[in-house]
Short mmCIF file of C-alpha atoms in Angstrom, two decimals:
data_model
loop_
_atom_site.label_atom_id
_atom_site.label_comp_id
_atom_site.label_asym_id
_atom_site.label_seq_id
_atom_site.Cartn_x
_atom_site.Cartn_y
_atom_site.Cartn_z
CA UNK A 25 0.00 0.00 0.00
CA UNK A 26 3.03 2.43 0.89
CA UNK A 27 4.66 1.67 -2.49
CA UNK A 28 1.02 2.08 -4.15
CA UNK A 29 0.56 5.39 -2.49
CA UNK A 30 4.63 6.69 -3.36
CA UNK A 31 4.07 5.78 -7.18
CA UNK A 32 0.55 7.56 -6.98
CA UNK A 33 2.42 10.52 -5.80
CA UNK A 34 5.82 10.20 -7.82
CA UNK A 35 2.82 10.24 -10.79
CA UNK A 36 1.31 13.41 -9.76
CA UNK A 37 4.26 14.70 -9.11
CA UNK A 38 5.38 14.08 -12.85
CA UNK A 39 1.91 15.20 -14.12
CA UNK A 40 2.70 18.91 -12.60
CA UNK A 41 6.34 19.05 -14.16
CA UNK A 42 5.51 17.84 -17.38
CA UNK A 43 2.49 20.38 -16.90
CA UNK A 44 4.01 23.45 -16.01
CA UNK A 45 7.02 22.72 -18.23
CA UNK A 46 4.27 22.81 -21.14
CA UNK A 47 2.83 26.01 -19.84
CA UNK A 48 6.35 27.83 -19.19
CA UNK A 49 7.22 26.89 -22.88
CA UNK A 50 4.11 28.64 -23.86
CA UNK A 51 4.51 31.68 -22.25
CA UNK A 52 8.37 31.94 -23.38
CA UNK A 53 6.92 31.60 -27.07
CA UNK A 54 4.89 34.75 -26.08
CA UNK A 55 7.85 36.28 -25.41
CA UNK A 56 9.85 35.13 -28.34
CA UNK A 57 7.13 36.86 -30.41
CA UNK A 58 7.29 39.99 -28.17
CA UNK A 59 11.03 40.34 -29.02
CA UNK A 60 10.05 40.22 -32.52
CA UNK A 61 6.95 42.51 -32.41
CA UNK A 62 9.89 45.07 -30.67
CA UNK A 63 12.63 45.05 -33.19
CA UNK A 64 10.45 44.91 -36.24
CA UNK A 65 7.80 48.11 -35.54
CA UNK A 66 11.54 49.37 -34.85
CA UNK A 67 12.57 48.52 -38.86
CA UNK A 68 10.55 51.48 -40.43
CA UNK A 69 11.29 54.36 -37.75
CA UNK A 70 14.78 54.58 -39.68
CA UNK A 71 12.53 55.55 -42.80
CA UNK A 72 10.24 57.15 -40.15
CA UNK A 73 12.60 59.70 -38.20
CA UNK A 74 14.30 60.89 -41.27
CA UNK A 75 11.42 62.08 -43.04
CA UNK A 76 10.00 63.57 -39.65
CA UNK A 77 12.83 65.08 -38.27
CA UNK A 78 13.97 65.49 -42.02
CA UNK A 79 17.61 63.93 -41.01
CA UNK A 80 20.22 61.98 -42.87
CA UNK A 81 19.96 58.48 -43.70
CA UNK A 82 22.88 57.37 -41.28
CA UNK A 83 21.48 59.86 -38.11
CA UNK A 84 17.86 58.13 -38.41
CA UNK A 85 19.87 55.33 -38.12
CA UNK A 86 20.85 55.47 -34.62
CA UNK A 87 17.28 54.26 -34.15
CA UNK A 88 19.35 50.52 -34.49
CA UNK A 89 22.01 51.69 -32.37
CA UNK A 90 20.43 52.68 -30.13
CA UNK A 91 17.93 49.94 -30.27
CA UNK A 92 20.61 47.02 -30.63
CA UNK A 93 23.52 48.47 -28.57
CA UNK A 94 20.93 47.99 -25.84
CA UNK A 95 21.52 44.17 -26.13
CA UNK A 96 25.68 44.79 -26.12
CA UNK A 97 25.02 46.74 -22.81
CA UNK A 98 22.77 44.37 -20.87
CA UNK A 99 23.48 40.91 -22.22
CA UNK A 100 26.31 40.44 -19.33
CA UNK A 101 23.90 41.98 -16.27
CA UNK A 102 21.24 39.60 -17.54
CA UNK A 103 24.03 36.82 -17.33
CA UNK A 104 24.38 37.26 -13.79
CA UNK A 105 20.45 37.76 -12.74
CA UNK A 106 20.42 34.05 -14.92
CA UNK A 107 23.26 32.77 -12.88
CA UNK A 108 22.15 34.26 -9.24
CA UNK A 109 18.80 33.58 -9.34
CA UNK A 110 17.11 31.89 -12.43
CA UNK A 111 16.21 32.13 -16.38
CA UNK A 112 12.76 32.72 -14.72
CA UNK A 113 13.95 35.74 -12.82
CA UNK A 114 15.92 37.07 -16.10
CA UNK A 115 12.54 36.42 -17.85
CA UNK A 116 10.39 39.09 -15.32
CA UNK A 117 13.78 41.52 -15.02
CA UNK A 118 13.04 41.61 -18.95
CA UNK A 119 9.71 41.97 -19.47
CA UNK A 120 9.66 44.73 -16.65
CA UNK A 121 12.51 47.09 -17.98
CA UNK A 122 10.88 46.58 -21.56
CA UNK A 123 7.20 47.77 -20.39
CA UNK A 124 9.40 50.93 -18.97
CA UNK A 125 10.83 51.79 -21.94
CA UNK A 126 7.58 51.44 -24.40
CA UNK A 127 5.74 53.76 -21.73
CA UNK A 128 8.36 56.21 -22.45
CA UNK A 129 7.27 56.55 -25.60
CA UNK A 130 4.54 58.58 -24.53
CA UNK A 131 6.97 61.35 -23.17
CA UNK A 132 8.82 61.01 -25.80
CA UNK A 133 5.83 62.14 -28.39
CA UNK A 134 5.12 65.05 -25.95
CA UNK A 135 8.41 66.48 -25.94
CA UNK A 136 9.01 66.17 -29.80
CA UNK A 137 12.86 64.95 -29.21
CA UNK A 138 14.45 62.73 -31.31
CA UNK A 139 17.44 62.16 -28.47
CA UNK A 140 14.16 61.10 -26.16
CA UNK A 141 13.04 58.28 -28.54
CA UNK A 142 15.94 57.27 -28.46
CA UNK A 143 16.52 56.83 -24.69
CA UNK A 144 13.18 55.26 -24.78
CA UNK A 145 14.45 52.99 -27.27
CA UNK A 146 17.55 51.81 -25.59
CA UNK A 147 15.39 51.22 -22.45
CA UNK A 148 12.67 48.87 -23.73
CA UNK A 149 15.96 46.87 -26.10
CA UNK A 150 17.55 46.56 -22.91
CA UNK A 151 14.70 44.70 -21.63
CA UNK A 152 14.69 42.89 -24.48
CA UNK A 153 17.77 42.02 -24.15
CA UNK A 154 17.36 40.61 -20.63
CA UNK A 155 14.65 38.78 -22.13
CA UNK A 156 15.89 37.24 -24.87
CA UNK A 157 19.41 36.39 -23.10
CA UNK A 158 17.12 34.48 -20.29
CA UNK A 159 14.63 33.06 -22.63
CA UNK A 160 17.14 31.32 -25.62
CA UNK A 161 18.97 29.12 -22.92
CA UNK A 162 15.26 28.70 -21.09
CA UNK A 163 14.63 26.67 -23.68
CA UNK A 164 17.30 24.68 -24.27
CA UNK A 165 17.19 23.76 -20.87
CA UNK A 166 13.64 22.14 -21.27
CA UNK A 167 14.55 18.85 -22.92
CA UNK A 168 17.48 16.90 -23.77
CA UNK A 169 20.48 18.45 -25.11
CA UNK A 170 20.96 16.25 -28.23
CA UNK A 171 17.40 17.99 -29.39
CA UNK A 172 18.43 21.55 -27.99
CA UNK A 173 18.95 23.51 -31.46
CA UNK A 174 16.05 21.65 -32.75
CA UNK A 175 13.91 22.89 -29.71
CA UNK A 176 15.33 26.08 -29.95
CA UNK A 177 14.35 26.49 -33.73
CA UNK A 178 10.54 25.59 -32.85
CA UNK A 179 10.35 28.27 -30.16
CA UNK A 180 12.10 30.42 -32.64
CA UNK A 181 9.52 29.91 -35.48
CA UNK A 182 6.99 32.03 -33.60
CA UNK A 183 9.32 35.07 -33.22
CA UNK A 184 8.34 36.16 -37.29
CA UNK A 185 4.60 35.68 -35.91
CA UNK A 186 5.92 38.58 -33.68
CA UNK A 187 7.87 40.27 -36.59
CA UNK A 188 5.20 40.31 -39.25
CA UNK A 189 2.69 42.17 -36.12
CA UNK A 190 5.24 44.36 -35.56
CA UNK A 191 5.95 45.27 -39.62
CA UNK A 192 1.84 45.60 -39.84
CA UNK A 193 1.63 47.51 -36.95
CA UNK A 194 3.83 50.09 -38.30
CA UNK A 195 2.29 49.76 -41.94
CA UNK A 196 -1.03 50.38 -40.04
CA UNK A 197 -0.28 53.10 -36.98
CA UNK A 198 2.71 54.46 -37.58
CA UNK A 199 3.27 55.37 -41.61
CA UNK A 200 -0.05 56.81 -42.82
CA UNK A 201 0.29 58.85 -40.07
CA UNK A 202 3.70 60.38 -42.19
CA UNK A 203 2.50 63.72 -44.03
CA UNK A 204 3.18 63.59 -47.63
CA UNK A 205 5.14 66.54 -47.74
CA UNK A 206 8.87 66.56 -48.66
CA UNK A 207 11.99 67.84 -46.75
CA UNK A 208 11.82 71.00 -49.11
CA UNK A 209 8.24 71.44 -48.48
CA UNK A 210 8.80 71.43 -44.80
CA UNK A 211 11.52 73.60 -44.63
CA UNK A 212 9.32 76.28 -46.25
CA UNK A 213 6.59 76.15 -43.73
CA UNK A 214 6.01 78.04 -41.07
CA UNK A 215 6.91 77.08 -37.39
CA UNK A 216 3.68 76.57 -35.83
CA UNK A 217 2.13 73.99 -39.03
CA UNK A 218 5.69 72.13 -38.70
CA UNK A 219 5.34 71.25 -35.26
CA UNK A 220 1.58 70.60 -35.90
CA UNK A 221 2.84 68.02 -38.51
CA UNK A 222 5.39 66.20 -36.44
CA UNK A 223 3.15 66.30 -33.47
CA UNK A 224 0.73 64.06 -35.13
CA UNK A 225 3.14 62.11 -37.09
CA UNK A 226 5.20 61.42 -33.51
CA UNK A 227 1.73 60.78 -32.07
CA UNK A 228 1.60 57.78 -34.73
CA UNK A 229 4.70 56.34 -33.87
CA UNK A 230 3.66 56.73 -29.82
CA UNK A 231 0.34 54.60 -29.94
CA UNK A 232 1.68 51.23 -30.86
CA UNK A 233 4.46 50.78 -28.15
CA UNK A 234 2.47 52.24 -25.68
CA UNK A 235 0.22 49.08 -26.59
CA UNK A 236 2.49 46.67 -26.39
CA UNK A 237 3.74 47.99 -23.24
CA UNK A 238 0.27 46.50 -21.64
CA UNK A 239 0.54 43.18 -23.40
CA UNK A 240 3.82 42.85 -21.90
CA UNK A 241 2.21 43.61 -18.74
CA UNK A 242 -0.07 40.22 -19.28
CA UNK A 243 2.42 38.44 -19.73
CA UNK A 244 4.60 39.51 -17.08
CA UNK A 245 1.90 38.59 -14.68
CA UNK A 246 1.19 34.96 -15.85
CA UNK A 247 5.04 34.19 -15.57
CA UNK A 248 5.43 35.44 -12.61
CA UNK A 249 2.51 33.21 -11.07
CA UNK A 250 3.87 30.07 -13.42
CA UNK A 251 5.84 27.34 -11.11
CA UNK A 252 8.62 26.00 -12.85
CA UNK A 253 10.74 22.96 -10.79
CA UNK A 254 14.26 24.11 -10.25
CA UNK A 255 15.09 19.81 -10.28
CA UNK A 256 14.66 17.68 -12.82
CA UNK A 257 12.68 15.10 -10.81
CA UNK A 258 11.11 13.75 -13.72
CA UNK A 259 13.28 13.08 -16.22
CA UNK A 260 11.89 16.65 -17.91
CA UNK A 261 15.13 17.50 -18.94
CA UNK A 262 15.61 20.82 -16.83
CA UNK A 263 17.86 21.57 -14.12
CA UNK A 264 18.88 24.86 -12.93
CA UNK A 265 20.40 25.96 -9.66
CA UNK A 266 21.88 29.31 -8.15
CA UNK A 267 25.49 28.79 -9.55
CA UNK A 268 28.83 30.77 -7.84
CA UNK A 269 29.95 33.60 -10.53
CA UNK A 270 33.39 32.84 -11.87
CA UNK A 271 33.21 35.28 -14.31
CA UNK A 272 36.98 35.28 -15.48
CA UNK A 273 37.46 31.43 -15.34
CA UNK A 274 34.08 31.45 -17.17
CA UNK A 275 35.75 33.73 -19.95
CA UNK A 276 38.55 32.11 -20.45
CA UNK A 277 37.04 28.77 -20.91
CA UNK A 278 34.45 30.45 -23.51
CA UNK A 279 37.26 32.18 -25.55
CA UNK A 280 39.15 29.00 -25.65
CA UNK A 281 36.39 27.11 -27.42
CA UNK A 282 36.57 27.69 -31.12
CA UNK A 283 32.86 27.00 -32.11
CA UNK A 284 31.44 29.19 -29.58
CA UNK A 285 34.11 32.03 -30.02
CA UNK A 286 33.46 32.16 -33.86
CA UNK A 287 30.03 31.60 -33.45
CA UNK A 288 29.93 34.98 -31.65
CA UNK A 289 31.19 36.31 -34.65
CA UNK A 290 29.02 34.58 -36.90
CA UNK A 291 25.75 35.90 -35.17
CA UNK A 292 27.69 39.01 -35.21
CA UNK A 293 27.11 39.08 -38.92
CA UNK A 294 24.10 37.32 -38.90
CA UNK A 295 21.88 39.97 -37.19
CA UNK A 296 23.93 42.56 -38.95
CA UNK A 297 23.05 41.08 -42.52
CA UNK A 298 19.11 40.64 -40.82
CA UNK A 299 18.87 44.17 -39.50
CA UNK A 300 20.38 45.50 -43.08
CA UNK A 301 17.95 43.82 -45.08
CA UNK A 302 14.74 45.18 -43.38
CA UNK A 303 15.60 48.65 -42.17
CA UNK A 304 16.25 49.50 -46.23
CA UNK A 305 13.99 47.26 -47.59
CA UNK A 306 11.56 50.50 -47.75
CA UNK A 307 14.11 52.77 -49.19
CA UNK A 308 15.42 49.78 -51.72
CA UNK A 309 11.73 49.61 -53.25
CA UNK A 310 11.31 53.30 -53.46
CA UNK A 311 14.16 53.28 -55.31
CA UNK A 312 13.91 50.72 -57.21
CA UNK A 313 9.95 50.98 -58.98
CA UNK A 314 8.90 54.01 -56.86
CA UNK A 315 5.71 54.24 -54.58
CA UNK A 316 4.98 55.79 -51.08
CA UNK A 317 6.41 54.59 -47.68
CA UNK A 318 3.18 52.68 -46.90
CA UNK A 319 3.10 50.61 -50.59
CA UNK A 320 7.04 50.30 -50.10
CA UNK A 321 5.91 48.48 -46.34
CA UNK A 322 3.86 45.93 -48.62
CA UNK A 323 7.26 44.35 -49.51
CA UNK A 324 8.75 43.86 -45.92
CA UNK A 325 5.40 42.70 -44.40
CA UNK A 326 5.96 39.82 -47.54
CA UNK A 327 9.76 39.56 -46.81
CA UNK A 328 8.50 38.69 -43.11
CA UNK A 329 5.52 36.10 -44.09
CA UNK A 330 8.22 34.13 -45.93
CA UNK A 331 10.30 34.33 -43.19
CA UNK A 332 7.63 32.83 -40.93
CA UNK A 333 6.97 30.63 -43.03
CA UNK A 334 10.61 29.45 -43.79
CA UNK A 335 11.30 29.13 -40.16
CA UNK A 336 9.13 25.60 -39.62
CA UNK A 337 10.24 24.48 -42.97
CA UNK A 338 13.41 24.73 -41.45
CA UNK A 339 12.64 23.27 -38.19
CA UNK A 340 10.89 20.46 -40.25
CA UNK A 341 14.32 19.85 -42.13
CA UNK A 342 16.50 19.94 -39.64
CA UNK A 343 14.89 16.29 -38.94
CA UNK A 344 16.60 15.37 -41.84
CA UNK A 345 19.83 17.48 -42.62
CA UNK A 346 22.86 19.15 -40.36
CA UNK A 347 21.90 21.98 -39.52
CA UNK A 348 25.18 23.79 -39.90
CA UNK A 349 24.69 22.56 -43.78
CA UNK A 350 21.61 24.33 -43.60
CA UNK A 351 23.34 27.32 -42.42
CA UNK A 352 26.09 27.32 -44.82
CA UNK A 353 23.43 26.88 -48.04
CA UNK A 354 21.13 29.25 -47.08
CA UNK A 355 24.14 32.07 -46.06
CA UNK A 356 25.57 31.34 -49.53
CA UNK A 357 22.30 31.98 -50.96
CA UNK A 358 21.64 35.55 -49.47
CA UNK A 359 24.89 36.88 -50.39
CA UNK A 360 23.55 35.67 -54.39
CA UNK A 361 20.47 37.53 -53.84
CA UNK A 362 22.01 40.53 -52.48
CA UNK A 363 24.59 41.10 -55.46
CA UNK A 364 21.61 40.28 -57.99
CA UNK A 365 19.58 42.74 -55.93
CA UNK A 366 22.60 45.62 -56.22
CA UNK A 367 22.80 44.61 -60.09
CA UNK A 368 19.23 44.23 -61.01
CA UNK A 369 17.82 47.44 -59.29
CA UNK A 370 14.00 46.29 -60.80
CA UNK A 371 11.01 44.43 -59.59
CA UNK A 372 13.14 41.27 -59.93
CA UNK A 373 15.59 42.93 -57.35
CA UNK A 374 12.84 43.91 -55.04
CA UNK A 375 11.28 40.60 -54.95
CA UNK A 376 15.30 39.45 -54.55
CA UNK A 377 15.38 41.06 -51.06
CA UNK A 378 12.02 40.12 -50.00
CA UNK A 379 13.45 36.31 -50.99
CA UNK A 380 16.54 36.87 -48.71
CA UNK A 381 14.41 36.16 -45.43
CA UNK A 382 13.95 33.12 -46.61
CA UNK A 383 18.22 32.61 -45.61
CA UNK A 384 17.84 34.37 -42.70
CA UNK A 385 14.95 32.13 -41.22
CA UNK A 386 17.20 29.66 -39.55
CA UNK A 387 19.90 31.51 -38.85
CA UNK A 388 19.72 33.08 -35.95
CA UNK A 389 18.08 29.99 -33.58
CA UNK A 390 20.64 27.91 -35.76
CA UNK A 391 24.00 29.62 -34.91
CA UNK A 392 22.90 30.21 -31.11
CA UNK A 393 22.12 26.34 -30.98
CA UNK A 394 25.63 25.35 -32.45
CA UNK A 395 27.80 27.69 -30.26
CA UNK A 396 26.25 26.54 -27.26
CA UNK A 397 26.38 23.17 -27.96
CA UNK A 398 28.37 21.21 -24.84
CA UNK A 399 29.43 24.40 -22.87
CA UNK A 400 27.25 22.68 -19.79
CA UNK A 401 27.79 25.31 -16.35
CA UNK A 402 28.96 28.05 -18.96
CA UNK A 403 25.72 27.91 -20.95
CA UNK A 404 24.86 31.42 -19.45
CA UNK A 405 26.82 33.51 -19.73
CA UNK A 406 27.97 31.78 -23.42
CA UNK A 407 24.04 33.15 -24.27
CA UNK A 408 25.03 36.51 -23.01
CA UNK A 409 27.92 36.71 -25.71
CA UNK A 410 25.67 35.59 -28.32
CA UNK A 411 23.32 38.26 -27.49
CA UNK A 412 26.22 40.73 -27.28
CA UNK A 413 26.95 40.41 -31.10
CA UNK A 414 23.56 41.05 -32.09
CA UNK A 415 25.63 44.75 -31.70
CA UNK A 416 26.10 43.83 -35.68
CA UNK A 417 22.47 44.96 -35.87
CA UNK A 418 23.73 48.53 -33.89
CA UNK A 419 26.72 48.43 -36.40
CA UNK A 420 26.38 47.48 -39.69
CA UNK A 421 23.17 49.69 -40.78
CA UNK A 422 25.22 52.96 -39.53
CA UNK A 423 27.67 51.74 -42.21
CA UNK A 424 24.88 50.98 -45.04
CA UNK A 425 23.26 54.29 -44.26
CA UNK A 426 26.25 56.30 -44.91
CA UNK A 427 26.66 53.78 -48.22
CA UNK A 428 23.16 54.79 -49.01
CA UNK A 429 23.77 58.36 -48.26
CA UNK A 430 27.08 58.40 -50.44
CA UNK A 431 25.86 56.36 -53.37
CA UNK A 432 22.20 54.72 -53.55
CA UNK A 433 19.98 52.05 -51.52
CA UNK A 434 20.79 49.92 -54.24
CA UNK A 435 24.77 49.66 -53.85
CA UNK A 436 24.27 49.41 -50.35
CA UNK A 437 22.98 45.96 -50.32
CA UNK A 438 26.34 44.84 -51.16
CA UNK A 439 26.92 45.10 -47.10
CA UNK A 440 24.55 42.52 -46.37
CA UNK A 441 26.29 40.53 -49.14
CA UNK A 442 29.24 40.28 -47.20
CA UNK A 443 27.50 39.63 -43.80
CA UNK A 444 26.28 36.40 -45.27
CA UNK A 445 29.86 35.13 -46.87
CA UNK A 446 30.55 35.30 -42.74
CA UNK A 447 27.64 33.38 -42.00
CA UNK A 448 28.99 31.04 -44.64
CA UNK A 449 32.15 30.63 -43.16
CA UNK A 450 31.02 29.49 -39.90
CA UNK A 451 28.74 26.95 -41.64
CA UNK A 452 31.47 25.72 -42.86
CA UNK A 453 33.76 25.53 -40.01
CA UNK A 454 31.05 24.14 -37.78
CA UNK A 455 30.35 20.79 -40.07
CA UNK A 456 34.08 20.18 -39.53
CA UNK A 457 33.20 19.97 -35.98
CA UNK A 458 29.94 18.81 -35.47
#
C-alpha cells in the first residue's frame, strides 16, 4: 500500500512538471514573439525619423544603435540575474525594464525629441535584451540536449509571428500617419504647421508601443505566477540551480572554445546582414519601382511572411539534414540575392530582397544552438555573448546608411552581401566539428 501510495504521488508529481514545463514553454513563445513585435515596428522608424525630423539616412539610423547596442550593454547583467537567481527571474527583469521603456514613448511624443526616442528605445531593447538572453537558454534547458537547437528552432519559429505584427503595426499606426510633404516642403513652412505636422506624425509612432507595453504587462503577470521545478525530478530535462559567478574562469574557458568564439562572430554578422535587409527594404523599393512609404511596407510585411513561413520548414528539415549545412546553403544563398539585388535594381531585385528572409529564417536559432552546444555550467553567460553580437544589428546599418547616403539604396545591399559570406564561413567551419 506504501509503495502504491509513493508511485501515486511520484505520478502526480510528474503530471505537474511535465504540466508546467508545457505552460512555461508557452509563455516563453509569447515572449519570443514579443522580441520580434519590438525590433520589427523598430525597422521602419529609420525611414520614419528621417522624413520627420527630415535627417540623414545614417542619423535616423541610430534608431538601431540605439535599439541594438541595448543588447551589447545588458546581455552580461542579464548573465548574472540568470546565474544568481534563475532564467525565470531574467525572464520578469526583462519583461519589466521593456514595459518601462515602451511607456516612455509617450513622453517622448510630448516632448518632440528625437534624443528622447531614443533613450526610450535603448530602455525597452535593454529589456529585451534581458529577455531574450534568459529566454534562448530557457529553452534549451527544457529537454534533452541532443534535441536543444532543434527545440530552440521551434520556439524560434513564432518570433516572425511577432515580426510580421510588428511590420503591420507600423504599416497600419505608424506610416499613414507620415504627411506627404517633402523635406523641401517642410523647410518652407512656417513654425507653428511644422510642429503641428510632427506632433501628429510622432503621435503615430507613440500609440503602438504604448500598446504593447500592456501586453507585456499580461504576460509579465502569468510568468510570474507560473511554477517552474528548479530539479529535474522527472526526467523533464531541466535543471537549474543558483550557480557561484566565476566570471573570469568562465571567460577564459568560452574564448578557448573555437565553435562558440566564432560563433559569436558569426551571429555578429548574422543579425547585422538581418537588421540590413529590413531597415532599407523601404528605401530599396522606393528606389527601385517608386511608390509611397506605406506601398514600399507591402514588400517587408511579404519579406517577413516568408520568413515565418521558412522558419518551420526549417525546423521540419533539420529532422533530416545538419543543420550547420543548412546554415552554410542558405548564407551562400543571401549573399547571391544581395549582389543580384545591387545589379538588377527592378522588380526582380525587389522581390530578390524580399526572398533573402527566406536565408535568414534559420539563422539566428541555428547559430545560437551550435555555439552553445556542450558548454554545460557556462551555458549562461555563453548566451550573453551571443546576445552581445547582435551589436552587428547597432553596427552594420550605420555603415549601409552612410553607403546609401554616399551612393544609392541599391549599392548598399552589397553590405549585407558580405554579412552572409561570414555566415557562410562558420557553416562551414562548424560541419568540420559537429
Amino acid at each position: 500500500m506504501k509503495n502504491q501510495n509513493s508511485a501515486i504521488q511520484e505520478n502526480a508529481s510528474n503530471q505537474f512538471v511535465y504540466g508546467n514545463m508545457k505552460l512555461a514553454f508557452i509563455l516563453l513563445i509569447t515572449c519570443f514573439a514579443a522580441w520580434g513585435v519590438a525590433a520589427n515596428m523598430t525597422d521602419p522608424l529609420v525611414k520614419v525619423f528621417s522624413k520627420i525630423f527630415t535627417m540623414s539616412t545614417f542619423e535616423s539610423a541610430l534608431v538601431q544603435f540605439a535599439y541594438y547596442g541595448a543588447y551589447f550593454c545588458l546581455a552580461i547583467p542579464a548573465a548574472f540575474i540568470n546565474a544568481r537567481y534563475s532564467y525565470k527571474a531574467g525572464v520578469l527583469s526583462g519583461l519589466g525594464l521593456a514595459i518601462l521603456g515602451a511607456l516612455a514613448f509617450y513622453p517622448a511624443s510630448a516632448s518632440m525629441t528625437y534624443g528622447f526616442f531614443l533613450a526610450a528605445l535603448f530602455i525597452m531593447a535593454a529589456g529585451m535584451s534581458i529577455l531574450e538572453t534568459s529566454a534562448n537558454p530557457f529553452v534549451m534547458a527544457m529537454g534533452p540536449e541532443a534535441t536543444a537547437t532543434r527545440r530552440l528552432n521551434l520556439a524560434q519559429a513564432f518570433n516572425p509571428v511577432g515580426t510580421n505584427i510588428g511590420v503591420f503595426l507600423a504599416a497600419t499606426l505608424i506610416l499613414p500617419k507620415l504627411n506627404t510633404a517633402s523635406a523641401d516642403e517642410r523647410a518652407s513652412m512656417a513654425p507653428e504647421m511644422l510642429k503641428s505636422i510632427q506632433a501628429e506624425e510622432l503621435t503615430g509612432v507613440m500609440t503602438p508601443y504604448v500598446g504593447m507595453a500592456f501586453v507585456l504587462m499580461l504576460i509579465w503577470v502569468l510568468v510570474f505566477f507560473i511554477r517552474v521545478p528548479k530539479a529535474n525530478t522527472s526526467g523533464a530535462g531541466y535543471r537549474e540551480e543558483a550557480t557561484k559567478i566565476d566570471f573570469f574562469a568562465t571567460l577564459g574557458r568560452l574564448f578557448g572554445n573555437a565553435q562558440y568564439r566564432w560563433g559569436v562572430v558569426a551571429q555578429f554578422f548574422n543579425v547585422a546582414a538581418q537588421t540590413c535587409t529590413w531597415t532599407f527594404t523601404i528605401q530599396y523599393v522606393q528606389e527601385a519601382i517608386g511608390g509611397t512609404e506605406a506601398s514600399a511596407a507591402d514588400y517587408l510585411q511579404y519579406s517577413l511572411i516568408i520568413f515565418l513561413i521558412s522558419r518551420f520548414v526549417m525546423t521540419w528539415l533539420m529532422g533530416f539534414c545538419r543543420p550547420a549545412l543548412l546554415l552554410s546553403l542558405l548564407a551562400a544563398a543571401g549573399t547571391v540575392l544581395c549582389l543580384y539585388a545591387v545589379l538588377t535594381p527592378d522588380v526582380s531585385g525587389v522581390w530578390a530582397i524580399v526572398s533573402i528572409s527566406a536565408c535568414l529564417s534559420l539563422m539566428f536559432p541555428t547559430i545560437y544552438g551550435v555555439a552553445l552546444n556542450g558548454l554545460g555550467s557556462d551555458t549562461k553567460f555563453g548566451s550573453a555573448g551571443l546576445v552581445m553580437a547582435i551589436l552587428g544589428g547597432a553596427i552594420m546599418p550605420l555603415v549601409q546608411g552612410a553607403t546609401i547616403d554616399a551612393y544609392s539604396a541599391t549599392v548598399s545591399y552589397v553590405v549585407p552581401a558580405v554579412c552572409f559570406l561570414m555566415v557562410a564561413a562558420y557553416g562551414l567551419f562548424a560541419m568540420k566539428r559537429t
